[in-house]
Amino acid sequence: MRPSGRNPDQLREITFTCGYTKHAEGSVLVEFGDTRVLCTASVDRSVPRFLKGKGEGWITAEYGMLPRSTHSRMGREASNGRQGGRTLEIQRLIGRSLRAAVDLKALGEHTLTIDCDVLQADGGTRTAAITGGFVALSLAVKTMMKRKQIKSNPLYGQVASISVGIFNGIPVLDLDYAEDSNAETDMNVVMNDAGAFIEVQGTAEGHAFRKDELDAMLILAGGGINQLMEKQRQVLEAYR
Amino acid sequence: MRPSGRNPDQLREITFTCGYTKHAEGSVLVEFGDTRVLCTASVDRSVPRFLKGKGEGWITAEYGMLPRSTHSRMGREASNGRQGGRTLEIQRLIGRSLRAAVDLKALGEHTLTIDCDVLQADGGTRTAAITGGFVALSLAVKTMMKRKQIKSNPLYGQVASISVGIFNGIPVLDLDYAEDSNAETDMNVVMNDAGAFIEVQGTAEGHAFRKDELDAMLILAGGGINQLMEKQRQVLEAYR
Amino acid sequence: MRPSGRNPDQLREITFTCGYTKHAEGSVLVEFGDTRVLCTASVDRSVPRFLKGKGEGWITAEYGMLPRSTHSRMGREASNGRQGGRTLEIQRLIGRSLRAAVDLKALGEHTLTIDCDVLQADGGTRTAAITGGFVALSLAVKTMMKRKQIKSNPLYGQVASISVGIFNGIPVLDLDYAEDSNAETDMNVVMNDAGAFIEVQGTAEGHAFRKDELDAMLILAGGGINQLMEKQRQVLEAYR
Amino acid sequence: MRPSGRNPDQLREITFTCGYTKHAEGSVLVEFGDTRVLCTASVDRSVPRFLKGKGEGWITAEYGMLPRSTHSRMGREASNGRQGGRTLEIQRLIGRSLRAAVDLKALGEHTLTIDCDVLQADGGTRTAAITGGFVALSLAVKTMMKRKQIKSNPLYGQVASISVGIFNGIPVLDLDYAEDSNAETDMNVVMNDAGAFIEVQGTAEGHAFRKDELDAMLILAGGGINQLMEKQRQVLEAYR
Amino acid sequence: MRPSGRNPDQLREITFTCGYTKHAEGSVLVEFGDTRVLCTASVDRSVPRFLKGKGEGWITAEYGMLPRSTHSRMGREASNGRQGGRTLEIQRLIGRSLRAAVDLKALGEHTLTIDCDVLQADGGTRTAAITGGFVALSLAVKTMMKRKQIKSNPLYGQVASISVGIFNGIPVLDLDYAEDSNAETDMNVVMNDAGAFIEVQGTAEGHAFRKDELDAMLILAGGGINQLMEKQRQVLEAYR
Amino acid sequence: MRPSGRNPDQLREITFTCGYTKHAEGSVLVEFGDTRVLCTASVDRSVPRFLKGKGEGWITAEYGMLPRSTHSRMGREASNGRQGGRTLEIQRLIGRSLRAAVDLKALGEHTLTIDCDVLQADGGTRTAAITGGFVALSLAVKTMMKRKQIKSNPLYGQVASISVGIFNGIPVLDLDYAEDSNAETDMNVVMNDAGAFIEVQGTAEGHAFRKDELDAMLILAGGGINQLMEKQRQVLEAYR
């Protein structure tokens, strides 16, 4: 039995509030249950040094947690004077995942920065950030097309992400904090809308996992990601 | 005429959403028009080194802006590796202002950290942070009393803050970004519920201001702060 | 009775030693009693990025305290790896205050950096820094005119600053350390030679101050600043 | 055809030089072809703060590349003033992987730090670091047992790691730099000697991978890791 | 001919102003011609971690240059966020040199920090800092004895330092900036009052120096240091 | 008697392994007994800002110790966020010493960075780094000539370095760690192949040294450096 009473293959309640803030070219508040992440996409008319003059664009991401988004207060990274290893790892993951959905040549010499800031954490912040980050990115692309900054849509398709794990010996979908902190294995899966994998990151600090467990988790993930993509399409169609 | 169409002595719409996040001992989303600041108060059972063993508590504040809370994206301070001067100045101001309302002896050896994070900026973020910070602090004090962490209420009274300025030659209350970026003089005022001043910070980069202008601004500020305190009392009574 | 035996409206002994160091375009050692601040103005033929190509100049300030300028030794900021919040706040104040006296267009594309280094602290270092910084700035402007780097004098007028406070219930002028560390209210005032305010920063960590106390302090400040400006004019005329 | 002429399921030449440096409790130079990583294990009689007084030990890892271990010189991280995101991500991975092989209670209150420094890079430095790190860790455990610092062997079993990928459409084992920089998919696999997974990290910046490709890669990885573990056992038995 | 018209074996005018600042246990402004360094010695009743509980004291030094102590303005190290290599090298040299004159056991568990801040630079700042640092240290020792913090004088003898070099092919004493910036060889010598060497640091970026040149420079240095020590004794006797 | 049984004027076993790593334009592993330093020289087609457009090149050096190159593990500087004073001092010394052997005009607008990384430390790492650094530099110059990046050989001659000291009252050559940590005086000498001095750095934390001791040490150093230069010539001739 899961602490939340959910079935093993059941997502938490998923909501996207598009246009949550007004300045960004694209913004969305994404909620996976009590996990709330504010994703904004900002357009800049320049590219990193290594792309100068190549006629290509870039997608990058930054991630942060508000100090009291968590059970006990974490030190503020700006005040510590450096981003921690976990933060850097997550923002590199978000950036790689979203770049997999974008034709960087069609983007022209623009950089899109996806900021994912966790207002409240209850497990799965990185998968919410990728899934919401894709929505913010899509909204910013719409804005750029309206403003004629780009001619064609640079998005190849959709990207979404979900966590899976082994909890009390059973593969489960979309772990919340109560599960995450006690799971034997934790895996984050990023997929595209062709059902192929962009990232698979499975970790076993406790119990090493077998191939059949891996397979079961990937099937759960595929099902969850289909539902997330359906939601993404709905909110993107509804919002203009 | 003000860009927003408000009267010179008119506040923007002010709202407080108490309990906006669930982990903090006190949390509130404060809105001054389109300016939105999430304030949380976190209780820690220890004190800074300089207070060790004195039987007194401490109140400190931290301030941050989400990178795209502003018109154009600002660099993330955590990624820059340091908090800027403006940030440090504001968080010192918030801390001083709130300490003025607290009997630190009655607080016992606890530290309360007030985190003020700007989700969306439209002028007046520091005054919203102080005014909302007081509400978060009050909620955390309620939590501490329920948990029997303290015996008596350490709050002396109320603290609130508002900005005033000279815009197109006329003293106005609660400047939004359109006014703030064009004001000749900008002043932030922090007061207590006895009508006395805790902080007065007036700045004239452009036009130096005369004593009669200062007096007119302080009268406006006093009126605005009375309204803010009335709101604070309402939401604190309503929320349990 | 003040610890120094001064009358409430009496300044400490004020001296300016122009040309205290030989390399800077303008330099002065300013003393407010035992508070000694070395102010230098350095001219650089470039401007910050945000002013490039606009034909305007810039005035900026940096502030520091020698580690043993104070009663007990403070850590060296260079060795700590960062300037503290108080330092950043003060140097921002000095820069803003001096810019209020300068026509940045008339300055052309030059940056003047005013370094204010406290050799000995006894209260009022920021007001001494502003008042001495204006003298260093004026000397550097003279040097630039001699060198034909600028055609017309970019200074609008004079700027000076003094502290006022409530000590033992009585408004007093130019607080020394013995008063400053026990004052109920401390206010720093920056004015121009037209008698208007450039900055007013009043702080009450202990006792909040009433409007009549504010008014009394501002009258004291005005009187003190008149005397400081008279001294500034004397030393600037005497020094060539 | 692979650039090196190897078969798809063929490892590079693998060598372990135990006792490569003399000061560390365990040290080994591990070579995967031209990739050379110096791994040392250092024993410290203390534990991180979060483990104080719990009677448990800790395993942590640090990773670095010499500036000219790579084709073109990289900036030195010590001189940049911070470790990059890739470095932090890799050292977190090494630490997690090795902890999966250790009974931390049996280790007592000791910290073992595994330093993995890349002398020469030619692809697969993180998998070499984990595989060599396990050898260094085992040597340090031997030293601790000789010195009677621990009573029983805290190692549960073996840990090794290898990379797999899709190169020119074909799954291949143990990618060198020529392959790695052109692979469509790159996956790092960490396993234990029971054939279970400790970490699976697959990334597709270019071509997203299908489930059948994932399966093919995992079979290759399993075969390679068996060979690495056979080598680990040989060198650990040979070295005393 | 030297730019200053001095003989090859002639020092610049040397002055020591004891008690230049009032807070430090020992303070002196030392001038070697136009080079002016403020040296303060601060007493702290604690020792670094590596000396805890050994009953010994410690002497350490810090060095800094005011930004406009030099011909063109240097960036402020506190603002750069780190001390440069030259600064660290010099403060390590000052600390080592002064420790050579002190019986650390007789000092008891006290740390003396010698701060050497360059107000104006004209060559030879490090030798002035060591020579003045010794005076500040001696004054602080007097203060400690008056306060009964130590029973016996921990000073073994005197320490002073001077620079020598080869300028236009001729060995010269006490180089000023005009010489220093054009010298073929530059050597800093630290000696004690027994005529023995504590530090010899000779550098030839241009012309490598022969043994006979080294010998000639060391004879000059010995003569200069005798004169500096005579001055040190005079000012220390005169000041109480 | 020396701990190693060597005669006072006897070097440890000296070996140079040229081409130790494959990517650098020049690389060598230098061993002075158990001290092992990997030196690489990297060529970059640009120069520091202060040399832009002058048609000259630059030589710079960086130095590091692997965390467990030493008896007990040292913190990793990359992880501390800054290079220590000793590191900066040594890399400045290496850079100055090697520049003394190079005609920077003949080098053209290239920067050569000499990285010296200590794999194992047993005393004398800085002298090994300079002596090996010269070999790496020479190999990189050969590479540049083969690639026609420069026309003429920019090397004036040879540079090598050795330590000398007073151990148990007797002058000795090439101190190992056992001697170094107990020596009364420690001196590092850098010479060219004309027998002249490039750097002489003698330090006496314990016993100050007399002129006759200095002379005896310099004679020992000269003899040792002759042998090092003979070795350098042999390996450079043998390696192509």
mmCIF file of N, CA, C and O in Angstrom, chain B residues 85-132:
data_model
loop_
_atom_site.group_PDB
_atom_site.id
_atom_site.type_symbol
_atom_site.label_atom_id
_atom_site.label_comp_id
_atom_site.label_asym_id
_atom_site.label_seq_id
_atom_site.Cartn_x
_atom_site.Cartn_y
_atom_site.Cartn_z
ATOM 1 N N GLY B 85 24.917 43.657 -3.921
ATOM 2 C CA GLY B 85 24.814 44.668 -2.877
ATOM 3 C C GLY B 85 23.377 45.035 -2.577
ATOM 4 O O GLY B 85 22.996 45.200 -1.416
ATOM 5 N N ARG B 86 22.561 45.150 -3.620
ATOM 6 C CA ARG B 86 21.149 45.505 -3.413
ATOM 7 C C ARG B 86 20.461 44.433 -2.573
ATOM 8 O O ARG B 86 19.707 44.728 -1.644
ATOM 9 N N THR B 87 20.714 43.173 -2.881
ATOM 10 C CA THR B 87 20.108 42.074 -2.129
ATOM 11 C C THR B 87 20.505 42.129 -0.663
ATOM 12 O O THR B 87 19.666 42.017 0.231
ATOM 13 N N LEU B 88 21.795 42.287 -0.405
ATOM 14 C CA LEU B 88 22.267 42.312 0.982
ATOM 15 C C LEU B 88 21.662 43.485 1.735
ATOM 16 O O LEU B 88 21.282 43.368 2.902
ATOM 17 N N GLU B 89 21.579 44.638 1.054
ATOM 18 C CA GLU B 89 21.029 45.831 1.670
ATOM 19 C C GLU B 89 19.566 45.611 2.055
ATOM 20 O O GLU B 89 19.130 45.963 3.153
ATOM 21 N N ILE B 90 18.820 44.989 1.149
ATOM 22 C CA ILE B 90 17.397 44.770 1.420
ATOM 23 C C ILE B 90 17.204 43.755 2.538
ATOM 24 O O ILE B 90 16.387 43.944 3.443
ATOM 25 N N GLN B 91 17.975 42.672 2.523
ATOM 26 C CA GLN B 91 17.732 41.679 3.578
ATOM 27 C C GLN B 91 18.180 42.188 4.944
ATOM 28 O O GLN B 91 17.576 41.825 5.962
ATOM 29 N N ARG B 92 19.170 43.051 4.989
ATOM 30 C CA ARG B 92 19.527 43.675 6.262
ATOM 31 C C ARG B 92 18.382 44.582 6.751
ATOM 32 O O ARG B 92 18.058 44.597 7.939
ATOM 33 N N LEU B 93 17.788 45.302 5.817
ATOM 34 C CA LEU B 93 16.665 46.187 6.164
ATOM 35 C C LEU B 93 15.478 45.390 6.710
ATOM 36 O O LEU B 93 14.858 45.773 7.711
ATOM 37 N N ILE B 94 15.145 44.279 6.040
ATOM 38 C CA ILE B 94 14.009 43.469 6.498
ATOM 39 C C ILE B 94 14.275 42.943 7.907
ATOM 40 O O ILE B 94 13.417 43.018 8.795
ATOM 41 N N GLY B 95 15.480 42.425 8.110
ATOM 42 C CA GLY B 95 15.824 41.875 9.420
ATOM 43 C C GLY B 95 15.722 42.932 10.522
ATOM 44 O O GLY B 95 15.087 42.713 11.560
ATOM 45 N N ARG B 96 16.323 44.093 10.300
ATOM 46 C CA ARG B 96 16.270 45.174 11.298
ATOM 47 C C ARG B 96 14.846 45.579 11.592
ATOM 48 O O ARG B 96 14.454 45.786 12.739
ATOM 49 N N SER B 97 14.049 45.704 10.525
ATOM 50 C CA SER B 97 12.673 46.175 10.693
ATOM 51 C C SER B 97 11.854 45.204 11.535
ATOM 52 O O SER B 97 11.109 45.609 12.430
ATOM 53 N N LEU B 98 12.015 43.907 11.267
ATOM 54 C CA LEU B 98 11.208 42.936 12.013
ATOM 55 C C LEU B 98 11.711 42.779 13.450
ATOM 56 O O LEU B 98 10.910 42.585 14.364
ATOM 57 N N ARG B 99 13.026 42.864 13.648
ATOM 58 C CA ARG B 99 13.536 42.769 15.025
ATOM 59 C C ARG B 99 12.943 43.869 15.910
ATOM 60 O O ARG B 99 12.790 43.685 17.119
ATOM 61 N N ALA B 100 12.610 45.010 15.280
ATOM 62 C CA ALA B 100 12.065 46.117 16.069
ATOM 63 C C ALA B 100 10.713 45.777 16.685
ATOM 64 O O ALA B 100 10.233 46.479 17.572
ATOM 65 N N ALA B 101 10.080 44.687 16.212
ATOM 66 C CA ALA B 101 8.754 44.320 16.731
ATOM 67 C C ALA B 101 8.814 43.169 17.719
ATOM 68 O O ALA B 101 7.781 42.708 18.190
ATOM 69 N N VAL B 102 10.012 42.693 18.033
ATOM 70 C CA VAL B 102 10.109 41.444 18.781
ATOM 71 C C VAL B 102 10.919 41.630 20.071
ATOM 72 O O VAL B 102 11.975 42.260 20.063
ATOM 73 N N ASP B 103 10.419 41.057 21.127
ATOM 74 C CA ASP B 103 11.145 40.974 22.391
ATOM 75 C C ASP B 103 12.024 39.718 22.304
ATOM 76 O O ASP B 103 11.545 38.595 22.466
ATOM 77 N N LEU B 104 13.303 39.931 22.043
ATOM 78 C CA LEU B 104 14.185 38.789 21.747
ATOM 79 C C LEU B 104 14.388 37.897 22.969
ATOM 80 O O LEU B 104 14.626 36.698 22.827
ATOM 81 N N LYS B 105 14.254 38.462 24.150
ATOM 82 C CA LYS B 105 14.354 37.633 25.365
ATOM 83 C C LYS B 105 13.173 36.663 25.449
ATOM 84 O O LYS B 105 13.348 35.489 25.751
ATOM 85 N N ALA B 106 11.982 37.179 25.140
ATOM 86 C CA ALA B 106 10.793 36.327 25.210
ATOM 87 C C ALA B 106 10.825 35.220 24.156
ATOM 88 O O ALA B 106 10.103 34.235 24.267
ATOM 89 N N LEU B 107 11.665 35.401 23.154
ATOM 90 C CA LEU B 107 11.742 34.415 22.071
ATOM 91 C C LEU B 107 12.553 33.200 22.501
ATOM 92 O O LEU B 107 12.449 32.122 21.895
ATOM 93 N N GLY B 108 13.357 33.339 23.565
ATOM 94 C CA GLY B 108 14.215 32.244 23.986
ATOM 95 C C GLY B 108 15.260 31.968 22.928
ATOM 96 O O GLY B 108 15.374 32.699 21.939
ATOM 97 N N GLU B 109 16.034 30.887 23.102
ATOM 98 C CA GLU B 109 17.148 30.635 22.182
ATOM 99 C C GLU B 109 16.663 29.992 20.871
ATOM 100 O O GLU B 109 16.988 28.844 20.563
ATOM 101 N N HIS B 110 15.873 30.763 20.121
ATOM 102 C CA HIS B 110 15.431 30.339 18.793
ATOM 103 C C HIS B 110 15.842 31.384 17.770
ATOM 104 O O HIS B 110 15.858 32.570 18.082
ATOM 105 N N THR B 111 16.125 30.933 16.573
ATOM 106 C CA THR B 111 16.317 31.862 15.459
ATOM 107 C C THR B 111 15.152 31.708 14.497
ATOM 108 O O THR B 111 14.803 30.587 14.121
ATOM 109 N N LEU B 112 14.559 32.828 14.129
ATOM 110 C CA LEU B 112 13.536 32.814 13.078
ATOM 111 C C LEU B 112 14.128 33.431 11.832
ATOM 112 O O LEU B 112 14.589 34.578 11.868
ATOM 113 N N THR B 113 14.122 32.663 10.750
ATOM 114 C CA THR B 113 14.624 33.178 9.481
ATOM 115 C C THR B 113 13.448 33.472 8.569
ATOM 116 O O THR B 113 12.623 32.603 8.310
ATOM 117 N N ILE B 114 13.382 34.716 8.141
ATOM 118 C CA ILE B 114 12.297 35.133 7.254
ATOM 119 C C ILE B 114 12.859 35.169 5.844
ATOM 120 O O ILE B 114 13.732 35.972 5.526
ATOM 121 N N ASP B 115 12.393 34.255 4.991
ATOM 122 C CA ASP B 115 12.819 34.244 3.590
ATOM 123 C C ASP B 115 11.789 34.971 2.749
ATOM 124 O O ASP B 115 10.597 34.628 2.790
ATOM 125 N N CYS B 116 12.244 35.957 1.994
ATOM 126 C CA CYS B 116 11.344 36.733 1.151
ATOM 127 C C CYS B 116 11.801 36.552 -0.285
ATOM 128 O O CYS B 116 12.851 37.059 -0.670
ATOM 129 N N ASP B 117 11.040 35.796 -1.055
ATOM 130 C CA ASP B 117 11.430 35.521 -2.432
ATOM 131 C C ASP B 117 10.421 36.127 -3.382
ATOM 132 O O ASP B 117 9.223 35.836 -3.308
ATOM 133 N N VAL B 118 10.919 36.941 -4.287
ATOM 134 C CA VAL B 118 10.066 37.687 -5.205
ATOM 135 C C VAL B 118 9.735 36.797 -6.394
ATOM 136 O O VAL B 118 10.616 36.411 -7.156
ATOM 137 N N LEU B 119 8.457 36.456 -6.536
ATOM 138 C CA LEU B 119 8.031 35.652 -7.680
ATOM 139 C C LEU B 119 7.788 36.545 -8.892
ATOM 140 O O LEU B 119 8.015 36.144 -10.033
ATOM 141 N N GLN B 120 7.285 37.755 -8.635
ATOM 142 C CA GLN B 120 7.028 38.704 -9.723
ATOM 143 C C GLN B 120 7.237 40.110 -9.172
ATOM 144 O O GLN B 120 6.764 40.411 -8.079
ATOM 145 N N ALA B 121 7.989 40.912 -9.906
ATOM 146 C CA ALA B 121 8.351 42.242 -9.423
ATOM 147 C C ALA B 121 7.664 43.304 -10.245
ATOM 148 O O ALA B 121 7.665 43.249 -11.468
ATOM 149 N N ASP B 122 7.063 44.269 -9.539
ATOM 150 C CA ASP B 122 6.471 45.421 -10.227
ATOM 151 C C ASP B 122 6.596 46.659 -9.352
ATOM 152 O O ASP B 122 5.665 47.448 -9.251
ATOM 153 N N GLY B 123 7.766 46.779 -8.697
ATOM 154 C CA GLY B 123 7.992 47.927 -7.816
ATOM 155 C C GLY B 123 7.585 47.619 -6.392
ATOM 156 O O GLY B 123 6.602 46.904 -6.149
ATOM 157 N N GLY B 124 8.365 48.112 -5.426
ATOM 158 C CA GLY B 124 7.987 47.970 -4.023
ATOM 159 C C GLY B 124 8.205 46.588 -3.444
ATOM 160 O O GLY B 124 7.529 46.198 -2.488
ATOM 161 N N THR B 125 9.183 45.830 -3.963
ATOM 162 C CA THR B 125 9.356 44.473 -3.437
ATOM 163 C C THR B 125 9.832 44.496 -1.988
ATOM 164 O O THR B 125 9.474 43.629 -1.212
ATOM 165 N N ARG B 126 10.639 45.481 -1.621
ATOM 166 C CA ARG B 126 11.138 45.446 -0.242
ATOM 167 C C ARG B 126 10.049 45.819 0.766
ATOM 168 O O ARG B 126 10.020 45.267 1.857
ATOM 169 N N THR B 127 9.169 46.711 0.383
ATOM 170 C CA THR B 127 8.104 47.079 1.322
ATOM 171 C C THR B 127 7.092 45.935 1.438
ATOM 172 O O THR B 127 6.592 45.643 2.522
ATOM 173 N N ALA B 128 6.826 45.263 0.320
ATOM 174 C CA ALA B 128 5.955 44.080 0.390
ATOM 175 C C ALA B 128 6.603 43.003 1.248
ATOM 176 O O ALA B 128 5.930 42.313 2.032
ATOM 177 N N ALA B 129 7.914 42.852 1.114
ATOM 178 C CA ALA B 129 8.626 41.814 1.875
ATOM 179 C C ALA B 129 8.541 42.077 3.374
ATOM 180 O O ALA B 129 8.335 41.153 4.171
ATOM 181 N N ILE B 130 8.702 43.337 3.784
ATOM 182 C CA ILE B 130 8.629 43.652 5.216
ATOM 183 C C ILE B 130 7.204 43.431 5.726
ATOM 184 O O ILE B 130 6.980 42.821 6.770
ATOM 185 N N THR B 131 6.237 43.910 4.951
ATOM 186 C CA THR B 131 4.841 43.822 5.380
ATOM 187 C C THR B 131 4.381 42.373 5.421
ATOM 188 O O THR B 131 3.699 41.939 6.361
ATOM 189 N N GLY B 132 4.758 41.595 4.398
ATOM 190 C CA GLY B 132 4.422 40.169 4.398
ATOM 191 C C GLY B 132 5.283 39.400 5.387
ATOM 192 O O GLY B 132 4.822 38.435 6.011
#
